[in-house]
Coordinates of C-alpha atoms in Angstrom, one line a residue:
Chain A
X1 CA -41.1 -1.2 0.9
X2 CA -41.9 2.3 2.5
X3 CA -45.4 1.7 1.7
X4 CA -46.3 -1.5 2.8
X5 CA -46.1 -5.5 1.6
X6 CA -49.1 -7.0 0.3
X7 CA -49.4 -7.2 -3.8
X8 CA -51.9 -8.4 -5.4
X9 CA -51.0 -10.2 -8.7
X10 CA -54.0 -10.5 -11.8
X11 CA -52.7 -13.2 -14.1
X12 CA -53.9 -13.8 -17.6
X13 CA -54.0 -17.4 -16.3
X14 CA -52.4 -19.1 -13.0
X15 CA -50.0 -21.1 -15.1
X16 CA -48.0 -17.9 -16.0
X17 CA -46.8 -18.2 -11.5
X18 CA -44.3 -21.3 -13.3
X19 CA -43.1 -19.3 -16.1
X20 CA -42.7 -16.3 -14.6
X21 CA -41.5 -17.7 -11.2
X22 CA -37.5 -15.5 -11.0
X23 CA -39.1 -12.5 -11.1
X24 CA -41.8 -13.4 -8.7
X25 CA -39.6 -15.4 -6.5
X26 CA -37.0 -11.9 -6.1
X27 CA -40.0 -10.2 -5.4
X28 CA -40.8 -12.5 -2.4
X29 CA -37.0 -12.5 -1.5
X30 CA -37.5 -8.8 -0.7
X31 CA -40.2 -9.6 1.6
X32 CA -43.4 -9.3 -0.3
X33 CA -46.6 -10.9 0.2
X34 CA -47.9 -12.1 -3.4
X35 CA -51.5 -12.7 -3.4
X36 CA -51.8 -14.5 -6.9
X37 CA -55.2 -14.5 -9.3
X38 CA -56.6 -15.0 -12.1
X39 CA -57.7 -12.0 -13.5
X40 CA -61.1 -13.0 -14.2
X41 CA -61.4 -14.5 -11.1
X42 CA -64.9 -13.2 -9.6
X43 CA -63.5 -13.0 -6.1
X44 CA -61.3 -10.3 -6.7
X45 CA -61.6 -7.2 -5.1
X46 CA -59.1 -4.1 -4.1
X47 CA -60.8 -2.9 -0.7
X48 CA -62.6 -4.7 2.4
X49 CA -64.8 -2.2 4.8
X50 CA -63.3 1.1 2.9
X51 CA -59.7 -0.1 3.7
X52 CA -57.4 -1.5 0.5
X53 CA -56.0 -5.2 1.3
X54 CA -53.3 -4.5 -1.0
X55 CA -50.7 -2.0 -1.5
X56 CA -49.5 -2.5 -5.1
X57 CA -50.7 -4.1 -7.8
X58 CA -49.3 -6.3 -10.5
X59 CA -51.4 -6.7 -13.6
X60 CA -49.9 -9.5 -16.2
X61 CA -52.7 -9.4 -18.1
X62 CA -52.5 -8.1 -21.4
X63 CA -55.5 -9.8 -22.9
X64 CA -58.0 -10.0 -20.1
X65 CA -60.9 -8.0 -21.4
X66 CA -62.7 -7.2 -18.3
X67 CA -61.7 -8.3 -14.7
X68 CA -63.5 -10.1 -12.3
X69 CA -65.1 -9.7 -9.1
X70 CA -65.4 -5.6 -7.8
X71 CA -62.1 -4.8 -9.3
X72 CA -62.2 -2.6 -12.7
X73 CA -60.8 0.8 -13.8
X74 CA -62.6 2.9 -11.9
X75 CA -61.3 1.0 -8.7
X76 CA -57.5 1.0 -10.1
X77 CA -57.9 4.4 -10.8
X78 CA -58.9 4.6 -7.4
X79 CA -56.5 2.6 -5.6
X80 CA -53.6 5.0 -7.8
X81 CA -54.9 8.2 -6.5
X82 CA -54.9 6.8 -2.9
X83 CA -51.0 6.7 -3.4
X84 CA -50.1 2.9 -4.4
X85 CA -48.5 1.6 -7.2
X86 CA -48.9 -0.5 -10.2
X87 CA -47.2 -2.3 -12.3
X88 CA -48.7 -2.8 -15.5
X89 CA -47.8 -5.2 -18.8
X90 CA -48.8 -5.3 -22.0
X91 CA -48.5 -7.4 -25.5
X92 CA -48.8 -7.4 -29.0
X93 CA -52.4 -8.7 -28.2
X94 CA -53.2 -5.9 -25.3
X95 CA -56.5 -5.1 -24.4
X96 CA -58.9 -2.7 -24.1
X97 CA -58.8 -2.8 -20.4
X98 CA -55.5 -2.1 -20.4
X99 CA -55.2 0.4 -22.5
X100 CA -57.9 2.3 -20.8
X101 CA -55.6 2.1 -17.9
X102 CA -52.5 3.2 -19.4
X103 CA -54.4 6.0 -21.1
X104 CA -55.1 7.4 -17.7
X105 CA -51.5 7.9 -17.3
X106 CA -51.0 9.5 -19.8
X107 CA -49.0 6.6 -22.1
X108 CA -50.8 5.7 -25.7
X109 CA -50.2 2.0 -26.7
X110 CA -50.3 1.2 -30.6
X111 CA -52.4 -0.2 -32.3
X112 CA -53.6 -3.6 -31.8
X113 CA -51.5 -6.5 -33.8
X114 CA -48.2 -4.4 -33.5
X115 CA -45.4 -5.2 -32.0
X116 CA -42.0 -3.1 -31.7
X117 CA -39.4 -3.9 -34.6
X118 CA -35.8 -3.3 -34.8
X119 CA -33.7 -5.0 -38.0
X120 CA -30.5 -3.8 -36.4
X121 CA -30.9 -4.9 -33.3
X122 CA -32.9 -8.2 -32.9
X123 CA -32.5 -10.3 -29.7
X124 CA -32.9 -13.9 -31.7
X125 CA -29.9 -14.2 -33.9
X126 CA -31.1 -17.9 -35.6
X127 CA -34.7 -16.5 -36.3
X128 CA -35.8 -14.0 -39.1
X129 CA -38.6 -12.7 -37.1
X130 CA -37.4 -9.3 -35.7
X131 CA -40.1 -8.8 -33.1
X132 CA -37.7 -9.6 -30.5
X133 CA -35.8 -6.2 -29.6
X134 CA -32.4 -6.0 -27.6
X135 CA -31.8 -2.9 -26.3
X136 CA -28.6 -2.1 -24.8
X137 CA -28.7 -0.3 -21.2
X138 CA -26.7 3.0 -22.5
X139 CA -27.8 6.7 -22.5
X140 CA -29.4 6.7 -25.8
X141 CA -32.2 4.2 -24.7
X142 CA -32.3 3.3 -21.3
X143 CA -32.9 6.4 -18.7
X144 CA -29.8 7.1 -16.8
X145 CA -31.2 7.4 -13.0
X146 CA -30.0 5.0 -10.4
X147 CA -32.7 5.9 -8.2
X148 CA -35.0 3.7 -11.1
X149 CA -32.8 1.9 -13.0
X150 CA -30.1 0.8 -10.5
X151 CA -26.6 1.5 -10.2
X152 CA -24.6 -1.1 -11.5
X153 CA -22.2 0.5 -14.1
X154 CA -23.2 0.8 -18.0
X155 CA -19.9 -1.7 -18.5
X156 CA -21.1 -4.7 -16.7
X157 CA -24.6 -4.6 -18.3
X158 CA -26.0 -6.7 -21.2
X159 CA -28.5 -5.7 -23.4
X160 CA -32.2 -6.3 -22.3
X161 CA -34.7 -8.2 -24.2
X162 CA -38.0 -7.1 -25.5
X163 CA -40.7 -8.2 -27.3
X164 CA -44.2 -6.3 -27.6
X165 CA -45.9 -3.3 -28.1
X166 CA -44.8 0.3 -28.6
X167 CA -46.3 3.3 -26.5
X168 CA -45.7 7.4 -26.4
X169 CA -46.2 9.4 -23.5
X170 CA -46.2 13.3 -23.5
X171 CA -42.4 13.9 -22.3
X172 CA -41.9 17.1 -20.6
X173 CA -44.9 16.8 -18.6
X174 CA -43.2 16.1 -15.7
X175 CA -45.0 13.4 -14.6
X176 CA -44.3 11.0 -17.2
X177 CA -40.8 9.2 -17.4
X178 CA -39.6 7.6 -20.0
X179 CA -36.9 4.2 -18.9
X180 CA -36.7 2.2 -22.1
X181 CA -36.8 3.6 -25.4
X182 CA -36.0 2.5 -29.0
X183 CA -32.9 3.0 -31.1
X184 CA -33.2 5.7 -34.1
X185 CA -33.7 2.2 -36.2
X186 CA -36.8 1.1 -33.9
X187 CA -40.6 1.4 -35.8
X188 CA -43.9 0.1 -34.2
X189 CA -45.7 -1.4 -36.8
X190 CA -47.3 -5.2 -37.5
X191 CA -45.2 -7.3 -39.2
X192 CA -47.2 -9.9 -40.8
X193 CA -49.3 -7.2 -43.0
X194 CA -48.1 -5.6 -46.0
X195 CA -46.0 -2.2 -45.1
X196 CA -48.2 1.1 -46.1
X197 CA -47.7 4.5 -46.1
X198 CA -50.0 4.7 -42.5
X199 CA -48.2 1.5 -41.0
X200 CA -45.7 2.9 -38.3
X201 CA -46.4 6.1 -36.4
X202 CA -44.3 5.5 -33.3
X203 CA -40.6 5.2 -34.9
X204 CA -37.0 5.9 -33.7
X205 CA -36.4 7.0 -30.1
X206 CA -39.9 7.9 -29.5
X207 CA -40.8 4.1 -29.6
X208 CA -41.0 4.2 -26.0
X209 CA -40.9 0.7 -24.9
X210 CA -41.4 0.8 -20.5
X211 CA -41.9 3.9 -18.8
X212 CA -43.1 5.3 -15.6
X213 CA -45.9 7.9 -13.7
X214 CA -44.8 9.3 -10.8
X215 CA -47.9 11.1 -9.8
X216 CA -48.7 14.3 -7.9
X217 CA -49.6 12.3 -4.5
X218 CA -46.1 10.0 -5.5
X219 CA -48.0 7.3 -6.6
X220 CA -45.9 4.9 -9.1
X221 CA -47.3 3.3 -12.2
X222 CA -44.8 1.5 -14.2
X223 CA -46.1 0.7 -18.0
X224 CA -44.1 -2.2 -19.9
X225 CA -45.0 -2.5 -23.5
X226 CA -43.7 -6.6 -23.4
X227 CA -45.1 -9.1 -20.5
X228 CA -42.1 -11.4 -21.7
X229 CA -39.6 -8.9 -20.7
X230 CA -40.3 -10.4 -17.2
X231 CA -40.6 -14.1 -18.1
X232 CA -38.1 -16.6 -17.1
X233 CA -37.2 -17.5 -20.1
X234 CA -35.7 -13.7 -21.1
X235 CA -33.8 -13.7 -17.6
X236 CA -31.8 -17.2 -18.3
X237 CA -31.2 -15.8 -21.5
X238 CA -27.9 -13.9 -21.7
X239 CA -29.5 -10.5 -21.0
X240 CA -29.8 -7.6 -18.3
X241 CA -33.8 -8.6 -17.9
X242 CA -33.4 -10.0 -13.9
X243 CA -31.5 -6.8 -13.0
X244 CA -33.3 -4.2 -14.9
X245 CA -37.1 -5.6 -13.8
X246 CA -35.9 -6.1 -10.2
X247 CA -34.4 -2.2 -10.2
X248 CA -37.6 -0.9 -11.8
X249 CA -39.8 -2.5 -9.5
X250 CA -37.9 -1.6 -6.3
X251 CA -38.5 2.2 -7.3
X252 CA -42.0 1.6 -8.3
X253 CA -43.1 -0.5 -5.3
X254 CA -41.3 2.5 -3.0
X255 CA -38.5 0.8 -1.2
X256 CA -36.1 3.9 -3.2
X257 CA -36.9 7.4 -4.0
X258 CA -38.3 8.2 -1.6
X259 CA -37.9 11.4 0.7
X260 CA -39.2 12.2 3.7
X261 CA -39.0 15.9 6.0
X262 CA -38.8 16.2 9.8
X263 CA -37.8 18.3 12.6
X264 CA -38.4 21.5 10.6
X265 CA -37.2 24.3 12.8
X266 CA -36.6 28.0 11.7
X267 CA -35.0 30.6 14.3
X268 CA -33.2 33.6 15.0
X269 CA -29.4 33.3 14.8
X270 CA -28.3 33.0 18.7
X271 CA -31.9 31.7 20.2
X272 CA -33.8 28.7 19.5
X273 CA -37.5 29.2 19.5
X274 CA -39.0 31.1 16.8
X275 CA -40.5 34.8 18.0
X276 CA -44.2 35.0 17.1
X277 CA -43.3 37.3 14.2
X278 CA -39.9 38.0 12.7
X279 CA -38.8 41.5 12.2
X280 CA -37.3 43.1 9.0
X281 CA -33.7 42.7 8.7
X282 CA -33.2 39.7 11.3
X283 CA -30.5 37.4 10.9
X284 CA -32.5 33.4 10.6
X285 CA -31.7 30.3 10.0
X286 CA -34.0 27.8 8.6
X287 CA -33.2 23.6 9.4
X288 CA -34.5 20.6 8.0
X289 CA -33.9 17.0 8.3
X290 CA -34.6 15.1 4.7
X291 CA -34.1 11.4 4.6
X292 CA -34.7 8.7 1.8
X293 CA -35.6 5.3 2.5
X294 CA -33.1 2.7 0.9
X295 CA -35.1 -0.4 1.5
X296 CA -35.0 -1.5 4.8
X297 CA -34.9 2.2 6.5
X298 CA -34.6 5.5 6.3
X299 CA -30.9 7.1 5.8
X300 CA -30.2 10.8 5.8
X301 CA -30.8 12.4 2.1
X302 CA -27.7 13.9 0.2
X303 CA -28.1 16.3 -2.4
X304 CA -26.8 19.7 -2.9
X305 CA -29.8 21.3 -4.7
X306 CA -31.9 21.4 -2.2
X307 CA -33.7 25.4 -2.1
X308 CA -35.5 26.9 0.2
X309 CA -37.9 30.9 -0.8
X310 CA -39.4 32.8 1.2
X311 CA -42.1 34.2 0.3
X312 CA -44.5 36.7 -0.1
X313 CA -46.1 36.3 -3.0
X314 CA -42.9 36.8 -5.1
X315 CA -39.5 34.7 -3.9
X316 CA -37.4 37.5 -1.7
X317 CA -35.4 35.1 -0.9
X318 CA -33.8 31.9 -2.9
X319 CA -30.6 30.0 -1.4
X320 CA -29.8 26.7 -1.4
X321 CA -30.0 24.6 1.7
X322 CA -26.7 23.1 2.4
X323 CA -26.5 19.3 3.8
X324 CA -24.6 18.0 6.7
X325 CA -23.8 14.9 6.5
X326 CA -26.7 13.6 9.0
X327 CA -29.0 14.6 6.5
X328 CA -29.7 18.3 8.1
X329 CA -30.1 20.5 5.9
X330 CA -29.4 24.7 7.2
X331 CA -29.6 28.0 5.1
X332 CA -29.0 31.1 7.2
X333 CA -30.1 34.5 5.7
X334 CA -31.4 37.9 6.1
X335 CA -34.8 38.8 6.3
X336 CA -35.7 41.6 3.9
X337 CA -36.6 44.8 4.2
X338 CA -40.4 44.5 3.1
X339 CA -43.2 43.3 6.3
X340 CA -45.5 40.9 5.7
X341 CA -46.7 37.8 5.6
X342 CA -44.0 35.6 4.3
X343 CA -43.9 31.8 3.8
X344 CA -41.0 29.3 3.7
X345 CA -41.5 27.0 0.8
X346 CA -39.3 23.8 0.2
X347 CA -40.1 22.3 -3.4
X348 CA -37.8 19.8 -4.2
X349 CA -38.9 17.7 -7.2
X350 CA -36.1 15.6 -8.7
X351 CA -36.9 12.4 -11.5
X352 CA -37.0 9.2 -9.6
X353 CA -37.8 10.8 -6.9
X354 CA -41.0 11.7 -4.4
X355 CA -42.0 15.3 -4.0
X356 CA -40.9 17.1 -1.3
X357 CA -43.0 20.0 -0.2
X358 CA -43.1 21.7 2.8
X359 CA -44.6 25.2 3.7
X360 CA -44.9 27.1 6.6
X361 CA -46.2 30.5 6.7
X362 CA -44.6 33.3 9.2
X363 CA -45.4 37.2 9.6
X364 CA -42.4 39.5 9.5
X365 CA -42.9 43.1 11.4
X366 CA -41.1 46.5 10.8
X367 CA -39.2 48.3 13.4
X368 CA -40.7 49.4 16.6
X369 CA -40.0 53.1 17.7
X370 CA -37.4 52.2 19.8
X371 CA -35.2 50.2 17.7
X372 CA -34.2 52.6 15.2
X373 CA -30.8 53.5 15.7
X374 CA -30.7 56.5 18.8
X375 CA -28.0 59.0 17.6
X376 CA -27.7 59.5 13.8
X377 CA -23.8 59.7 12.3
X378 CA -25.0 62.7 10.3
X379 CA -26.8 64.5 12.4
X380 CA -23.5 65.1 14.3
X381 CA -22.9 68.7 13.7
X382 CA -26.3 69.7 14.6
X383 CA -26.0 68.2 17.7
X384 CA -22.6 70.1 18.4
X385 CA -24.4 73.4 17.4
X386 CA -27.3 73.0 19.6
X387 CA -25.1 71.8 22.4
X388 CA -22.6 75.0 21.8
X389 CA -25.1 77.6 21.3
X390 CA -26.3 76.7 25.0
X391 CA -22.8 76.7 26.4
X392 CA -21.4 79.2 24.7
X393 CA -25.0 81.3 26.6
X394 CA -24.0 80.4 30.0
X395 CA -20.3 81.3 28.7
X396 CA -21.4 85.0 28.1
X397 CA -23.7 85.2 30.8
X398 CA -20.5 84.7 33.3
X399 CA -18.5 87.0 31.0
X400 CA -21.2 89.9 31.3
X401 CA -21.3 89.8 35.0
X402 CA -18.2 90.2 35.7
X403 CA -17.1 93.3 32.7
X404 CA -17.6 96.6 33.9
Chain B
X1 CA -12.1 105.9 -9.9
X2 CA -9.7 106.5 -7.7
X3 CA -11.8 109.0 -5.4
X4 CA -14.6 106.4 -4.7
X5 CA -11.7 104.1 -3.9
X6 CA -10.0 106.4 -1.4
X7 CA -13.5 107.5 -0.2
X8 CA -14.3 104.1 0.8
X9 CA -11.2 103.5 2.2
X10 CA -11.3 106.5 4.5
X11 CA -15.1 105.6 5.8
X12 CA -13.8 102.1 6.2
X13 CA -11.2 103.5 8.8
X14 CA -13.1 105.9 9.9
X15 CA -16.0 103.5 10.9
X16 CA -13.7 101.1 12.4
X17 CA -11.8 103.6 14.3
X18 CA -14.9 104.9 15.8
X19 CA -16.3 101.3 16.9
X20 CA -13.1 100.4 18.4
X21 CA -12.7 103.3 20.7
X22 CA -16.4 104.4 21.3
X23 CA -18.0 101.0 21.9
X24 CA -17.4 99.8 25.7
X25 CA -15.9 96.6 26.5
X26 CA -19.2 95.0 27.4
X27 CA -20.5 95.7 24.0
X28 CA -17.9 94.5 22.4
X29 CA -17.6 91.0 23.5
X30 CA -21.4 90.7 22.8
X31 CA -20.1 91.4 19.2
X32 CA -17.6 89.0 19.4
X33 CA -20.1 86.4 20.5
X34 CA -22.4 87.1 17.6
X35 CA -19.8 86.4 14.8
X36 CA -19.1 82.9 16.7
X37 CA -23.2 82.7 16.5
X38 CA -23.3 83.5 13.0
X39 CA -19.9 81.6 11.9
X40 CA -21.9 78.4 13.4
X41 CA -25.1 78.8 11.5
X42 CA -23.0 79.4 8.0
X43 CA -20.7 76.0 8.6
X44 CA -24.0 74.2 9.5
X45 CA -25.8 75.5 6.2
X46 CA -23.2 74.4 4.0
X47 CA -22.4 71.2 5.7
X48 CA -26.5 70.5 5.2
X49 CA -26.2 71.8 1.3
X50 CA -23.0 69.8 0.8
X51 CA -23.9 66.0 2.6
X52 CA -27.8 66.9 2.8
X53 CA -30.0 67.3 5.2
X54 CA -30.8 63.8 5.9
X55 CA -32.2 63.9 9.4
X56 CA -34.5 67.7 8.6
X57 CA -35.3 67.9 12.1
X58 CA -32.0 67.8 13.2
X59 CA -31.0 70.6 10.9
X60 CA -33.9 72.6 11.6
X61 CA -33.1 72.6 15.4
X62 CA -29.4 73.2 15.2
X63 CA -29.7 76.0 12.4
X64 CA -33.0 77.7 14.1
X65 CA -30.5 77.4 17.2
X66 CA -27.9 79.6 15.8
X67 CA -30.5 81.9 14.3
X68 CA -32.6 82.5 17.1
X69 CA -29.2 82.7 19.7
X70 CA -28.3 85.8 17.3
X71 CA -31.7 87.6 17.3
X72 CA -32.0 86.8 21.8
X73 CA -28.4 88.6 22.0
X74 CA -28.8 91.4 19.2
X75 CA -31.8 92.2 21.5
X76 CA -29.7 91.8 24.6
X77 CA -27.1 94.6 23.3
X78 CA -29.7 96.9 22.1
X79 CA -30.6 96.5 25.7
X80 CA -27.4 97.3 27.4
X81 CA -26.5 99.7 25.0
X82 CA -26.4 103.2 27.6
X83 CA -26.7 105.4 24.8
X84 CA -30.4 103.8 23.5
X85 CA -31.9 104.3 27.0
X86 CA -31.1 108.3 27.0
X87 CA -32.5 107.9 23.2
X88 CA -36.1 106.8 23.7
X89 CA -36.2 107.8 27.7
X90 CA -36.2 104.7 29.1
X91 CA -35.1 103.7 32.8
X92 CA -31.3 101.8 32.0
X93 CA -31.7 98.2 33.6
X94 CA -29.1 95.7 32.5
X95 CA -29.8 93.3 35.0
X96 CA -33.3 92.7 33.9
X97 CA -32.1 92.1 30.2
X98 CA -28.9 89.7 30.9
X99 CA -31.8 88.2 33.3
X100 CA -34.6 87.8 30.5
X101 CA -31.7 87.2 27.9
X102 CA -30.9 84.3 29.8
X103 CA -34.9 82.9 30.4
X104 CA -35.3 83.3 27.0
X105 CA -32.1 81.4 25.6
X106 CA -33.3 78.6 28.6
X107 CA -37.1 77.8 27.3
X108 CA -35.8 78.4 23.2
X109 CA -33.0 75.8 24.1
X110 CA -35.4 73.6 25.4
X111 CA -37.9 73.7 23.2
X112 CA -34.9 73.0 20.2
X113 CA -33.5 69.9 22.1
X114 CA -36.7 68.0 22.2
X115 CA -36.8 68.3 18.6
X116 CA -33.1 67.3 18.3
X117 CA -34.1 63.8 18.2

């Protein structure tokens, strides 16, 4: 991971290390340290002498009501907005606790009891009970973004298994993405109580089953309505479970998405230090390197919407930076007309992926005296008259002397 | 109608006539040498109404130029004109005028090139 190796994982209790052990073990196959607990352990704590031992954070445990040791929501909330990640599951039966923690990221579980129902598209074909959701991995219900949910085609996927509760987030916030939803037919609702008019508010596609925070620092916080989604016994059954949870937890523990600037350099065309101010109507070109990380290391970034403005308080200039394939990225342009104090401003925000932002700030001067333009075009026959006048004086003065 | 043509007519020859043989030659190339003058300053007005007169200064100077060559040399033929020194009694020096003539155009030229640009 770009971010470090050490999770710590709070388990409702320590048996759930046997049932759970694929998607644990593919986590430790990628090289992470799994520091397991129970949740109510009283030894538990995120940070020693100011520093965090841990970098993420897996919490399976949805009915935990209050965690041990120095570790509570204050501290996760903490440990998020220092930039590391968590991944978070819940139940039918989730807790207070973790709703709290979900509810700072802006994701809403349902009510307590309820579980996500689907009649048309149950996972347990011999058993009447339709809590069990499968959800195929096509655009309707499962986000289409590599960068999160992997890139093996739509064609060689199953469907994946489900089986908990419904949440809503605020889409269009741009912070919250949603990965799993529900089909039109999905409701959120308890199924062992009579159906009422107020049963089911979450229904169809906003039955939002996992979704994601990327935050404004780029932490990630991946919410999963159903704990069982990652249990073993989901993954041997025929179902896209093992790829899906190991794709969403490569993005959200940082090993993809994420970007990272260097070697900013901005110049005039033909020299390559910057002057201490730029003058109107100079000819520059602004380079960047951007690379992702894909794992292991860092690779050059491709994209081709890259943009760069400069600015001075409005955008004079907007182009797109265009990539080389070593993950430079060069725009060449004009300075305008206007002096100033202008600022280049990257902003590249793209879903599944970190923030880019750079800024650097750069003073533009007008012309000095002597680089206006020395002769004007126009001016031409005024020059000619001047210049004639005189001649044409010394012309007659030679003529007069020598008339009688 | 007819009379005030042929009156006009016979003052036009008339007039002519009488320049071209009474004038001396000197006089007469000064003459010459003011229509160039004033030729120059009409093109260069209308080239300045017609494409503007973008660079003022620039127009100023070359216009002021032609104006201020024809007033020096108007001057300079009233001053070697023999028949105004018998008029108002004055000593007949045509040296001294092509001389201050030429100081003049010198330090006017001068002046108008600086603010040539």
């Amino acid at each position: 991971s770009a971010s470090g190796n050490n999770v710590l994982v709070l388990l409702d209790n320590t048996a759930m290390q046997q049932s759970y052990s694929l998607f644990f073990n593919q986590l430790k196959d990628r090289g992470y340290k799994l520091n397991f607990f129970s949740a109510e352990d009283p030894s538990l704590t995120l940070t020693e002498y100011g520093e965090y031992l841990y970098d993420h954070l897996i919490i399976f445990a949805p009915t935990v009501e209050e965690f041990g040791g120095l570790v509570d929501v204050p501290s996760i909330l903490d440990f998020i907005d220092e930039g590391h990640n968590v991944l978070l599951a819940g139940d039918s039966t989730v807790s207070d606790l973790s709703r709290e923690i979900a509810s700072e990221c802006g994701i809403e579980f349902d009510d307590e009891g309820t579980y996500v129902l689907d009649h048309f598209h149950s996972g347990q074909s011999d058993v009447a009970d339709h809590t069990t959701v499968s959800i195929s991995t096509s655009e309707d219900t499962m986000l289409q973004e590599p960068v999160i949910t992997g890139s093996k085609r739509q064609s060689d996927r199953k469907p994946v298994l489900f089986k908990g509760i419904a949440h809503t987030i605020k889409e269009g916030n741009g912070l919250n993405i949603a990965i799993l939803r529900g089909y039109d037919t999905t409701y959120s609702s308890n199924p062992y109580e009579p159906i009422k008019a107020t049963s089911t508010s979450i229904m169809g596609s906003n039955t939002i089953l996992v979704s994601a925070l990327q935050a404004r620092n780029n932490a990630r916080v991946v919410v999963s309505g159903s704990i069982q989604m990652f249990s073993d016994r989901y993954f041997t059954s025929s179902s896209d479970n093992e790829y899906l949870t190991a794709e969403i937890s490569k993005w959200c523990f940082k090993e993809r998405g994420i970007l990272r600037a260097h070697n900013l350099t901005h110049h005039r065309i033909g020299e390559t230090e910057p002057p201490q101010m730029y003058r109107v109507r100079d000819e520059i070109t602004y380079s960047v390197v951007i690379e992702e990380f894909d794992g292991k290391q860092w690779v050059p970034f491709q994209s081709q919407n890259v943009q760069l403005e400069f600015t001075m308080l409005d955008p004079y200039v907007r182009t797109f930076l265009k990539p080389s394939t070593r993950g430079l990225y060069t725009a060449t342009f004009t300075v305008p007309d206007v002096y100033g104090v202008y600022s280049f401003k990257v902003n590249y925000h793209q879903i599944g992926y970190s923030t880019l932002s750079l800024k650097t700030i750069q003073s533009v001067r007008p012309f000095r005296h002597d680089e206006y333009e020395r002769f004007i075009k126009t001016a031409n026959p005024y020059y000619t008259s001047c210049i004639s006048m005189l001649v044409g004086v010394f012309v007659l003065f030679v003529f007069l002397l020598f008339t009688k | 109608m007819t009379d005030i043509r042929k009156l006009s007519i016979e003052i036009y020859k008339k007039v002519s006539n009488d320049y071209v043989q009474t004038t001396p030659k000197k006089l007469k190339l000064i003459d010459v040498y003011l229509f160039y003058v004033a030729l120059t300053g009409v093109i260069q007005l209308l080239y300045a109404i017609r494409v503007g007169s973008f660079p003022f200064n620039s127009f100023l100077s070359g216009f002021i130029s032609t104006i201020g060559s024809f007033v020096l040399t108007v001057s300079l033929r009233m001053h070697l004109n023999p028949k105004n020194a018998e008029k108002e009694r004055v000593p007949y020096r045509p040296e001294r005028a092509i001389a201050d003539w030429l100081f003049c155009n010198i330090i006017f030229h001068f002046t108008l090139f600086s603010f040539l640009g």
